[in-house]
Phi, psi and omega in degrees: 000135181250120181246119178279158176291146180293150184241340184287141184253157173280170183290138181293336178297347175307325180300311180295318180299315181294320180293319177296314179299317179297319180296316179298314179299317181294320178300317179295314182296315181290331174296319177297317178298319179297316178300318179296320177295320178295317178296322177298316180293318184290317184265359180051056178295166182296162186297323183297332177291320177298316179296322177297317179295322178295317177299316178298321180295317179298314179297322179296320179296318179298314179294328177295314178300314178299322180297332178272343178269323186305319181301328179293321177292319180299311181298318183294327189250352183276128176221154176211161175198156182224136168222185185294339183259322189222151162259126181249132177231131178229129180209169175106130177266308181273315179243097183287134180236126179239113183252137172246114180254114179296138180299332181291341181266348182285128181253330182207151176219135185215150172261143180229146180211118174267181184296325180285319175298322180299322179302327181257010180056045180245159176226152167256150182246125179250126180244119182256134171244180182298322186256349185204178178227139181237142183233131167261114198289326186208113178228146174296154188306309183296322178293317182296316181293316179297316180294318177301314181293322179295314179296317179298321179293312179297321183273355182057045178278130180273141178282130180267130181259000000 
């Protein structure tokens, strides 16, 4: 059997969604760090706590920078495809991962949409098997609904009422 690499891409708006989500998380995290620094100053905590807070801040800045770069790699490297036998998922920039999920193993498929995805009219698709769960992170609404229905049809997933 010859299986080609998947070619379909996720929505480019994933970059904006990820950056907005990262910004919200960072604002909350840095607000907590500021409160801790103010409490340290007000209560005159020991010196090692200040060094710990500085270390945490440096590490946080590094992760913040990576958090703003990572969405570009995700968009560039994420691919998926579906046929009657397999769901194919390919991701990863440094460590490429190519998954073949047999349609016979798929138990459930669902579309999900949070408030930031809703702003861009995007959905994520969750595919559940007995042992794991797979997510296609950002698809336009019509693509996500069509893909969900196609996978459900191929996998013979029954709709639960």
